[in-house]
Amino acid sequence: MKILVTGAGGQLGQELIRYPACADLEFLGLTREEMDVTLFEAVREKIRALRPDVVIHAAAYTKVDLAESRPEDAYRVNALGTRNVALAAEEVGAKVCYISTDYVFDGQTDRPYHEYDNTNPLSVYGKSKRAGEILVQGFSSRWFIVRTSWVYGPYGPNFVKTILAKAKAGEPLRVVADQHGSPTYTNDLARFLIELVRTEEYGIYHATNQGQCSWYEFACAILEEAGVPASIEPCTTDTFPRPAPRPRFSVLGQTMLRAAGFTPLRPWRDALRAFLCELEE
Ligand SMILES: NC(=O)c1ccc[n+]([C@@H]2O[C@H](COP(=O)([O-])OP(=O)(O)OC[C@H]3O[C@@H](n4cnc5c(N)ncnc54)[C@H](OP(=O)(O)O)[C@@H]3O)[C@@H](O)[C@H]2O)c1
């Protein structure tokens, strides 16, 4: 099975293209420089030439705050880019797996979101990713949508690395305690994606490490597990204003993943421990 990965220079993309070799899997990773998803003819040409069986579409405009002042940039990549990938994949009969986000929900709840709950994104980023979800369903006949959240891993900047770097530099740490979600290790997400795209179990899935926490609890766990002695002050979202509104509670319930018989990702704290071991190596 030939799997083309878009956004292969990103956190998830890099994890996917380094996925341990299996005899029946071939990964073709394309970075933004190698295939800009906003250019339809270029996307069509690449996909026609490579003829993948599956496209895992991990490329995205992920600058959540900047998107508020640059909506055209976010929609160009997340909406039109996704349409381009879906159309070109459909032409060669490839399945498409679109990576989406917990930010398609408004967070006005206190129970985990179901895959088919109504969406109501608060931010431009969330709205543009939701537009991508709609377009992939419109232009592909064989689509998966996988929503994930709070992603970290060895490649690229992320919350875990930032907390560790600041603590080690002795910088004061203040972290919001009133936003709840589920951290997700790219390694575990990649394993699920590979398991999923081998099947014909099309539809929407929520895939995160199991369990939930606040950003503050996540930051405390990072320091505890890494054995870094530093104190963290909890704060509220109001005291830390940012351009893009975030959902207050965006835990993704994983009914469809279990219903279809897939293996759930391990608990978030176990995954964090595994990641910190990987970082040390
Ligand atoms: N990170 C999270 O916490 C999180 C949470 C929920 C969902 N997600 C979703 O998960 C997926 C992977 O996220 P990630 O953390 O790996 O993000 P990332 O590290 O920001 O990677 C995204 C990649 O897409 C590339 N890209 C941007 N514009 C492009 C274009 N026009 N054509 C081709 N590639 C382009 C970026 O390249 P440049 O660096 O050159 O711009 C980058 O390499 C995304 O769909 C994201 O929306 C992420």
mmCIF file of C-alpha atoms and ligand atoms in Angstrom:
data_model
loop_
_atom_site.group_PDB
_atom_site.id
_atom_site.type_symbol
_atom_site.label_atom_id
_atom_site.label_comp_id
_atom_site.label_asym_id
_atom_site.label_seq_id
_atom_site.Cartn_x
_atom_site.Cartn_y
_atom_site.Cartn_z
ATOM 1 C CA MET A 1 0.000 0.000 0.000
ATOM 2 C CA LYS A 2 1.394 3.368 -1.082
ATOM 3 C CA ILE A 3 0.614 6.145 1.404
ATOM 4 C CA LEU A 4 1.218 9.745 0.379
ATOM 5 C CA VAL A 5 1.574 12.147 3.310
ATOM 6 C CA THR A 6 0.951 15.866 2.736
ATOM 7 C CA GLY A 7 2.597 18.354 5.102
ATOM 8 C CA ALA A 8 5.457 15.894 5.562
ATOM 9 C CA GLY A 9 7.585 18.608 7.187
ATOM 10 C CA GLY A 10 5.153 19.036 10.108
ATOM 11 C CA GLN A 11 4.916 17.315 13.504
ATOM 12 C CA LEU A 12 2.563 14.563 12.409
ATOM 13 C CA GLY A 13 3.863 14.355 8.840
ATOM 14 C CA GLN A 14 7.414 13.686 10.002
ATOM 15 C CA GLU A 15 6.214 11.038 12.426
ATOM 16 C CA LEU A 16 4.257 9.294 9.686
ATOM 17 C CA ILE A 17 7.053 9.186 7.144
ATOM 18 C CA ARG A 18 9.383 7.689 9.776
ATOM 19 C CA TYR A 19 6.863 5.030 10.721
ATOM 20 C CA PRO A 20 8.716 1.723 11.186
ATOM 21 C CA ALA A 21 9.059 -0.018 7.840
ATOM 22 C CA CYS A 22 6.493 -2.711 7.077
ATOM 23 C CA ALA A 23 6.866 -4.940 4.052
ATOM 24 C CA ASP A 24 3.491 -3.913 2.637
ATOM 25 C CA LEU A 25 3.673 -0.153 3.316
ATOM 26 C CA GLU A 26 5.441 2.512 1.305
ATOM 27 C CA PHE A 27 5.416 6.108 2.533
ATOM 28 C CA LEU A 28 5.776 9.039 0.161
ATOM 29 C CA GLY A 29 6.126 12.263 2.118
ATOM 30 C CA LEU A 30 5.733 15.653 0.441
ATOM 31 C CA THR A 31 6.638 18.853 2.245
ATOM 32 C CA ARG A 32 5.111 22.209 1.402
ATOM 33 C CA GLU A 33 8.080 22.918 -0.888
ATOM 34 C CA GLU A 34 7.484 19.621 -2.716
ATOM 35 C CA MET A 35 3.718 19.993 -3.032
ATOM 36 C CA ASP A 36 1.867 23.166 -2.106
ATOM 37 C CA VAL A 37 -1.690 21.963 -1.574
ATOM 38 C CA THR A 38 -3.127 25.335 -2.583
ATOM 39 C CA LEU A 39 -1.986 24.811 -6.201
ATOM 40 C CA PHE A 40 -4.461 22.423 -7.779
ATOM 41 C CA GLU A 41 -2.536 21.635 -10.984
ATOM 42 C CA ALA A 42 0.623 20.884 -9.002
ATOM 43 C CA VAL A 43 -1.311 18.635 -6.622
ATOM 44 C CA ARG A 44 -3.018 16.824 -9.495
ATOM 45 C CA GLU A 45 0.281 16.328 -11.335
ATOM 46 C CA LYS A 46 2.054 14.907 -8.255
ATOM 47 C CA ILE A 47 -0.782 12.609 -7.283
ATOM 48 C CA ARG A 48 -1.195 11.372 -10.864
ATOM 49 C CA ALA A 49 2.530 10.650 -11.076
ATOM 50 C CA LEU A 50 2.795 8.901 -7.695
ATOM 51 C CA ARG A 51 -0.555 7.063 -7.823
ATOM 52 C CA PRO A 52 -0.927 6.490 -4.071
ATOM 53 C CA ASP A 53 -3.531 4.120 -2.623
ATOM 54 C CA VAL A 54 -4.099 6.512 0.286
ATOM 55 C CA VAL A 55 -3.437 10.186 0.938
ATOM 56 C CA ILE A 56 -3.043 11.155 4.590
ATOM 57 C CA HIS A 57 -3.670 14.874 4.419
ATOM 58 C CA ALA A 58 -1.736 16.312 7.371
ATOM 59 C CA ALA A 59 -0.808 19.643 5.744
ATOM 60 C CA ALA A 60 -2.577 22.565 7.350
ATOM 61 C CA TYR A 61 -2.390 26.214 8.233
ATOM 62 C CA THR A 62 -1.961 25.733 12.001
ATOM 63 C CA LYS A 63 -1.175 29.259 13.195
ATOM 64 C CA VAL A 64 -4.329 29.502 15.280
ATOM 65 C CA ASP A 65 -3.894 33.092 16.497
ATOM 66 C CA LEU A 66 -2.519 34.526 13.256
ATOM 67 C CA ALA A 67 -5.473 33.043 11.351
ATOM 68 C CA GLU A 68 -7.783 35.547 13.084
ATOM 69 C CA SER A 69 -6.186 38.397 11.141
ATOM 70 C CA ARG A 70 -5.409 36.336 8.013
ATOM 71 C CA PRO A 71 -8.561 34.331 7.297
ATOM 72 C CA GLU A 72 -7.812 34.064 3.563
ATOM 73 C CA ASP A 73 -4.523 32.293 4.302
ATOM 74 C CA ALA A 74 -6.198 29.820 6.655
ATOM 75 C CA TYR A 75 -9.071 29.073 4.248
ATOM 76 C CA ARG A 76 -6.738 28.842 1.242
ATOM 77 C CA VAL A 77 -4.805 26.003 2.857
ATOM 78 C CA ASN A 78 -7.349 24.308 5.118
ATOM 79 C CA ALA A 79 -10.403 24.555 2.875
ATOM 80 C CA LEU A 80 -9.233 24.951 -0.742
ATOM 81 C CA GLY A 81 -6.078 22.892 -0.192
ATOM 82 C CA THR A 82 -8.197 20.061 1.185
ATOM 83 C CA ARG A 83 -10.575 20.282 -1.771
ATOM 84 C CA ASN A 84 -7.566 20.069 -4.113
ATOM 85 C CA VAL A 85 -6.163 17.017 -2.365
ATOM 86 C CA ALA A 86 -9.564 15.297 -2.270
ATOM 87 C CA LEU A 87 -10.241 15.971 -5.970
ATOM 88 C CA ALA A 88 -6.825 14.801 -7.131
ATOM 89 C CA ALA A 89 -6.976 11.701 -4.929
ATOM 90 C CA GLU A 90 -10.420 10.849 -6.277
ATOM 91 C CA GLU A 91 -9.091 11.007 -9.847
ATOM 92 C CA VAL A 92 -6.640 8.187 -9.118
ATOM 93 C CA GLY A 93 -9.043 6.227 -6.878
ATOM 94 C CA ALA A 94 -7.097 6.913 -3.670
ATOM 95 C CA LYS A 95 -8.644 7.002 -0.204
ATOM 96 C CA VAL A 96 -8.251 10.288 1.683
ATOM 97 C CA CYS A 97 -7.659 10.648 5.400
ATOM 98 C CA TYR A 98 -8.118 14.263 6.482
ATOM 99 C CA ILE A 99 -6.683 15.254 9.852
ATOM 100 C CA SER A 100 -8.982 17.620 11.703
ATOM 101 C CA THR A 101 -9.238 19.166 15.111
ATOM 102 C CA ASP A 102 -11.142 19.506 18.395
ATOM 103 C CA TYR A 103 -11.409 23.232 17.526
ATOM 104 C CA VAL A 104 -14.426 22.427 15.304
ATOM 105 C CA PHE A 105 -16.392 22.370 18.595
ATOM 106 C CA ASP A 106 -17.287 25.344 20.787
ATOM 107 C CA GLY A 107 -16.481 23.674 24.111
ATOM 108 C CA GLN A 108 -19.777 24.686 25.727
ATOM 109 C CA THR A 109 -20.295 21.297 27.310
ATOM 110 C CA ASP A 110 -18.907 19.169 30.091
ATOM 111 C CA ARG A 111 -19.064 15.764 28.430
ATOM 112 C CA PRO A 112 -16.822 14.375 25.672
ATOM 113 C CA TYR A 113 -17.921 15.199 22.127
ATOM 114 C CA HIS A 114 -19.328 12.456 19.958
ATOM 115 C CA GLU A 115 -18.075 12.172 16.362
ATOM 116 C CA TYR A 116 -21.463 13.204 14.971
ATOM 117 C CA ASP A 117 -22.250 15.972 17.485
ATOM 118 C CA ASN A 118 -23.005 19.337 15.898
ATOM 119 C CA THR A 119 -19.909 21.392 15.275
ATOM 120 C CA ASN A 120 -19.645 25.090 16.068
ATOM 121 C CA PRO A 121 -16.078 26.342 15.671
ATOM 122 C CA LEU A 122 -15.186 29.543 17.530
ATOM 123 C CA SER A 123 -12.030 30.570 15.686
ATOM 124 C CA VAL A 124 -11.074 31.211 12.064
ATOM 125 C CA TYR A 125 -8.706 28.226 12.259
ATOM 126 C CA GLY A 126 -11.525 25.981 13.546
ATOM 127 C CA LYS A 127 -13.933 27.245 10.887
ATOM 128 C CA SER A 128 -11.409 26.724 8.091
ATOM 129 C CA LYS A 129 -10.697 23.158 9.314
ATOM 130 C CA ARG A 130 -14.448 22.493 9.451
ATOM 131 C CA ALA A 131 -14.682 23.773 5.865
ATOM 132 C CA GLY A 132 -12.009 21.198 4.972
ATOM 133 C CA GLU A 133 -14.139 18.470 6.574
ATOM 134 C CA ILE A 134 -17.130 19.471 4.437
ATOM 135 C CA LEU A 135 -15.083 19.653 1.237
ATOM 136 C CA VAL A 136 -13.374 16.290 1.703
ATOM 137 C CA GLN A 137 -16.802 14.673 2.105
ATOM 138 C CA GLY A 138 -17.994 16.427 -1.052
ATOM 139 C CA PHE A 139 -15.085 15.584 -3.332
ATOM 140 C CA SER A 140 -13.917 12.162 -2.160
ATOM 141 C CA SER A 141 -15.977 8.995 -2.271
ATOM 142 C CA ARG A 142 -13.621 7.207 0.143
ATOM 143 C CA TRP A 143 -12.892 9.530 3.043
ATOM 144 C CA PHE A 144 -11.845 9.324 6.654
ATOM 145 C CA ILE A 145 -11.872 12.365 8.922
ATOM 146 C CA VAL A 146 -9.758 11.990 12.043
ATOM 147 C CA ARG A 147 -10.127 14.713 14.661
ATOM 148 C CA THR A 148 -7.349 14.954 17.182
ATOM 149 C CA SER A 149 -6.181 17.440 19.827
ATOM 150 C CA TRP A 150 -3.225 18.870 21.752
ATOM 151 C CA VAL A 151 -0.657 17.163 19.521
ATOM 152 C CA TYR A 152 3.004 16.769 20.544
ATOM 153 C CA GLY A 153 5.909 14.616 19.453
ATOM 154 C CA PRO A 154 9.604 14.696 18.661
ATOM 155 C CA TYR A 155 9.320 16.800 15.482
ATOM 156 C CA GLY A 156 8.689 20.527 15.618
ATOM 157 C CA PRO A 157 7.747 22.869 18.444
ATOM 158 C CA ASN A 158 4.966 21.918 20.853
ATOM 159 C CA PHE A 159 3.644 22.477 24.385
ATOM 160 C CA VAL A 160 5.720 19.713 26.026
ATOM 161 C CA LYS A 161 8.979 21.054 24.633
ATOM 162 C CA THR A 162 8.055 24.643 25.507
ATOM 163 C CA ILE A 163 7.246 23.799 29.137
ATOM 164 C CA LEU A 164 10.465 21.833 29.540
ATOM 165 C CA ALA A 165 12.592 24.551 27.942
ATOM 166 C CA LYS A 166 11.067 27.319 30.066
ATOM 167 C CA ALA A 167 11.371 25.315 33.292
ATOM 168 C CA LYS A 168 15.006 24.457 32.573
ATOM 169 C CA ALA A 169 15.746 28.130 31.823
ATOM 170 C CA GLY A 170 14.196 29.095 35.171
ATOM 171 C CA GLU A 171 11.485 31.169 33.531
ATOM 172 C CA PRO A 172 8.236 31.705 35.489
ATOM 173 C CA LEU A 173 5.475 29.375 34.346
ATOM 174 C CA ARG A 174 1.790 30.360 34.255
ATOM 175 C CA VAL A 175 -0.571 27.958 32.533
ATOM 176 C CA VAL A 176 -4.331 28.083 31.984
ATOM 177 C CA ALA A 177 -6.309 25.753 34.216
ATOM 178 C CA ASP A 178 -9.791 26.331 32.786
ATOM 179 C CA GLN A 179 -9.394 24.692 29.350
ATOM 180 C CA HIS A 180 -9.720 20.925 29.247
ATOM 181 C CA GLY A 181 -8.786 18.472 26.515
ATOM 182 C CA SER A 182 -6.734 15.385 25.720
ATOM 183 C CA PRO A 183 -3.040 15.434 24.826
ATOM 184 C CA THR A 184 -2.028 13.281 21.854
ATOM 185 C CA TYR A 185 1.385 11.789 21.096
ATOM 186 C CA THR A 186 2.116 11.773 17.353
ATOM 187 C CA ASN A 187 3.542 8.258 17.592
ATOM 188 C CA ASP A 188 0.256 6.829 18.903
ATOM 189 C CA LEU A 189 -1.801 8.846 16.449
ATOM 190 C CA ALA A 190 0.354 7.624 13.533
ATOM 191 C CA ARG A 191 -0.164 4.007 14.594
ATOM 192 C CA PHE A 192 -3.943 4.488 14.631
ATOM 193 C CA LEU A 193 -3.932 6.258 11.251
ATOM 194 C CA ILE A 194 -2.037 3.404 9.634
ATOM 195 C CA GLU A 195 -4.433 0.873 11.150
ATOM 196 C CA LEU A 196 -7.406 2.920 9.924
ATOM 197 C CA VAL A 197 -6.359 3.606 6.336
ATOM 198 C CA ARG A 198 -5.756 -0.075 5.657
ATOM 199 C CA THR A 199 -9.527 -0.581 6.065
ATOM 200 C CA GLU A 200 -12.709 0.498 4.319
ATOM 201 C CA GLU A 201 -14.197 1.792 7.604
ATOM 202 C CA TYR A 202 -14.885 5.259 6.211
ATOM 203 C CA GLY A 203 -16.324 8.074 8.310
ATOM 204 C CA ILE A 204 -15.459 10.420 11.167
ATOM 205 C CA TYR A 205 -13.220 9.347 14.045
ATOM 206 C CA HIS A 206 -11.961 11.022 17.191
ATOM 207 C CA ALA A 207 -8.438 9.899 18.039
ATOM 208 C CA THR A 208 -6.535 11.231 21.051
ATOM 209 C CA ASN A 209 -4.732 9.611 23.934
ATOM 210 C CA GLN A 210 -7.287 8.491 26.515
ATOM 211 C CA GLY A 211 -8.300 10.617 29.490
ATOM 212 C CA GLN A 212 -8.464 14.364 29.942
ATOM 213 C CA CYS A 213 -6.734 17.189 31.780
ATOM 214 C CA SER A 214 -6.365 20.952 31.828
ATOM 215 C CA TRP A 215 -3.321 22.616 30.263
ATOM 216 C CA TYR A 216 -2.173 23.317 33.824
ATOM 217 C CA GLU A 217 -2.478 19.637 34.807
ATOM 218 C CA PHE A 218 -0.683 18.664 31.613
ATOM 219 C CA ALA A 219 2.183 21.065 32.378
ATOM 220 C CA CYS A 220 2.493 19.731 35.959
ATOM 221 C CA ALA A 221 2.586 16.149 34.633
ATOM 222 C CA ILE A 222 5.313 17.074 32.124
ATOM 223 C CA LEU A 223 7.567 18.423 34.870
ATOM 224 C CA GLU A 224 6.794 15.555 37.253
ATOM 225 C CA GLU A 225 7.470 12.868 34.669
ATOM 226 C CA ALA A 226 10.632 14.619 33.443
ATOM 227 C CA GLY A 227 11.858 15.111 37.033
ATOM 228 C CA VAL A 228 12.318 18.852 36.504
ATOM 229 C CA PRO A 229 11.763 20.765 39.749
ATOM 230 C CA ALA A 230 9.867 23.963 38.923
ATOM 231 C CA SER A 231 6.638 25.475 40.097
ATOM 232 C CA ILE A 232 3.756 26.396 37.857
ATOM 233 C CA GLU A 233 1.103 28.948 38.620
ATOM 234 C CA PRO A 234 -2.415 28.146 37.372
ATOM 235 C CA CYS A 235 -4.257 31.005 35.682
ATOM 236 C CA THR A 236 -7.528 31.559 33.832
ATOM 237 C CA THR A 237 -8.042 32.103 30.114
ATOM 238 C CA ASP A 238 -9.164 35.690 30.887
ATOM 239 C CA THR A 239 -5.784 36.558 32.363
ATOM 240 C CA PHE A 240 -3.994 35.218 29.283
ATOM 241 C CA PRO A 241 -5.862 36.860 26.367
ATOM 242 C CA ARG A 242 -5.065 35.594 22.872
ATOM 243 C CA PRO A 243 -6.498 36.607 19.489
ATOM 244 C CA ALA A 244 -8.273 33.276 18.799
ATOM 245 C CA PRO A 245 -10.930 31.990 21.195
ATOM 246 C CA ARG A 246 -10.352 28.388 22.355
ATOM 247 C CA PRO A 247 -12.982 25.839 23.374
ATOM 248 C CA ARG A 248 -13.224 25.569 27.179
ATOM 249 C CA PHE A 249 -13.815 21.805 27.061
ATOM 250 C CA SER A 250 -12.845 19.883 23.929
ATOM 251 C CA VAL A 251 -12.457 16.296 25.027
ATOM 252 C CA LEU A 252 -13.132 14.029 22.060
ATOM 253 C CA GLY A 253 -15.157 10.930 22.921
ATOM 254 C CA GLN A 254 -14.095 7.944 20.824
ATOM 255 C CA THR A 255 -17.304 6.033 20.189
ATOM 256 C CA MET A 256 -16.649 5.347 16.488
ATOM 257 C CA LEU A 257 -13.092 4.155 17.006
ATOM 258 C CA ARG A 258 -14.346 1.565 19.530
ATOM 259 C CA ALA A 259 -17.477 0.723 17.558
ATOM 260 C CA ALA A 260 -15.408 -0.101 14.474
ATOM 261 C CA GLY A 261 -13.112 -2.344 16.546
ATOM 262 C CA PHE A 262 -9.916 -0.276 16.466
ATOM 263 C CA THR A 263 -7.414 -0.257 19.310
ATOM 264 C CA PRO A 264 -7.839 2.885 21.463
ATOM 265 C CA LEU A 265 -4.755 5.014 22.015
ATOM 266 C CA ARG A 266 -3.136 4.502 25.421
ATOM 267 C CA PRO A 267 -3.843 6.864 28.390
ATOM 268 C CA TRP A 268 -2.301 10.302 27.940
ATOM 269 C CA ARG A 269 0.053 10.055 30.909
ATOM 270 C CA ASP A 270 1.532 6.743 29.695
ATOM 271 C CA ALA A 271 2.048 8.312 26.289
ATOM 272 C CA LEU A 272 3.742 11.352 27.839
ATOM 273 C CA ARG A 273 6.115 9.074 29.746
ATOM 274 C CA ALA A 274 6.977 7.219 26.530
ATOM 275 C CA PHE A 275 7.610 10.481 24.717
ATOM 276 C CA LEU A 276 9.931 11.772 27.441
ATOM 277 C CA CYS A 277 11.928 8.518 27.196
ATOM 278 C CA GLU A 278 12.112 9.024 23.423
ATOM 279 C CA LEU A 279 13.360 12.600 23.955
ATOM 280 C CA GLU A 280 16.110 11.390 26.299
ATOM 281 C CA GLU A 281 17.393 8.820 23.814
HETATM 282 N N1 LIG B 1 -0.861 20.534 16.578
HETATM 283 C C1 LIG B 1 -2.010 20.322 17.196
HETATM 284 O O1 LIG B 1 -2.124 20.488 18.426
HETATM 285 C C2 LIG B 1 -3.199 19.844 16.413
HETATM 286 C C3 LIG B 1 -4.408 19.653 17.099
HETATM 287 C C4 LIG B 1 -5.515 19.186 16.378
HETATM 288 C C5 LIG B 1 -5.405 18.934 15.021
HETATM 289 N N2 LIG B 1 -4.234 19.164 14.381
HETATM 290 C C6 LIG B 1 -4.175 18.903 12.939
HETATM 291 O O2 LIG B 1 -3.225 17.878 12.744
HETATM 292 C C7 LIG B 1 -2.588 18.043 11.475
HETATM 293 C C8 LIG B 1 -1.094 18.008 11.672
HETATM 294 O O3 LIG B 1 -0.735 19.057 12.569
HETATM 295 P P1 LIG B 1 0.766 19.319 12.986
HETATM 296 O O4 LIG B 1 0.799 19.541 14.441
HETATM 297 O O5 LIG B 1 1.651 18.301 12.352
HETATM 298 O O6 LIG B 1 0.975 20.732 12.275
HETATM 299 P P2 LIG B 1 2.316 21.411 11.744
HETATM 300 O O7 LIG B 1 3.487 20.894 12.509
HETATM 301 O O8 LIG B 1 2.047 22.876 11.726
HETATM 302 O O9 LIG B 1 2.419 20.841 10.266
HETATM 303 C C9 LIG B 1 1.629 21.311 9.227
HETATM 304 C C10 LIG B 1 2.462 21.222 7.983
HETATM 305 O O10 LIG B 1 1.661 21.663 6.882
HETATM 306 C C11 LIG B 1 2.510 22.441 6.052
HETATM 307 N N3 LIG B 1 1.771 23.331 5.177
HETATM 308 C C12 LIG B 1 1.268 24.560 5.463
HETATM 309 N N4 LIG B 1 0.753 25.117 4.363
HETATM 310 C C13 LIG B 1 0.917 24.207 3.365
HETATM 311 C C14 LIG B 1 0.607 24.200 1.983
HETATM 312 N N5 LIG B 1 0.009 25.248 1.398
HETATM 313 N N6 LIG B 1 0.927 23.103 1.260
HETATM 314 C C15 LIG B 1 1.557 22.053 1.827
HETATM 315 N N7 LIG B 1 1.889 22.009 3.110
HETATM 316 C C16 LIG B 1 1.569 23.073 3.878
HETATM 317 C C17 LIG B 1 3.395 23.197 7.006
HETATM 318 O O11 LIG B 1 4.526 23.668 6.343
HETATM 319 P P3 LIG B 1 5.247 25.041 6.851
HETATM 320 O O12 LIG B 1 5.778 24.701 8.215
HETATM 321 O O13 LIG B 1 6.271 25.285 5.812
HETATM 322 O O14 LIG B 1 4.168 26.071 6.910
HETATM 323 C C18 LIG B 1 3.711 22.101 8.027
HETATM 324 O O15 LIG B 1 4.835 21.355 7.646
HETATM 325 C C19 LIG B 1 -3.122 19.357 10.913
HETATM 326 O O16 LIG B 1 -4.156 19.061 10.019
HETATM 327 C C20 LIG B 1 -3.691 20.080 12.112
HETATM 328 O O17 LIG B 1 -4.747 20.930 11.752
HETATM 329 C C21 LIG B 1 -3.121 19.608 15.048
#
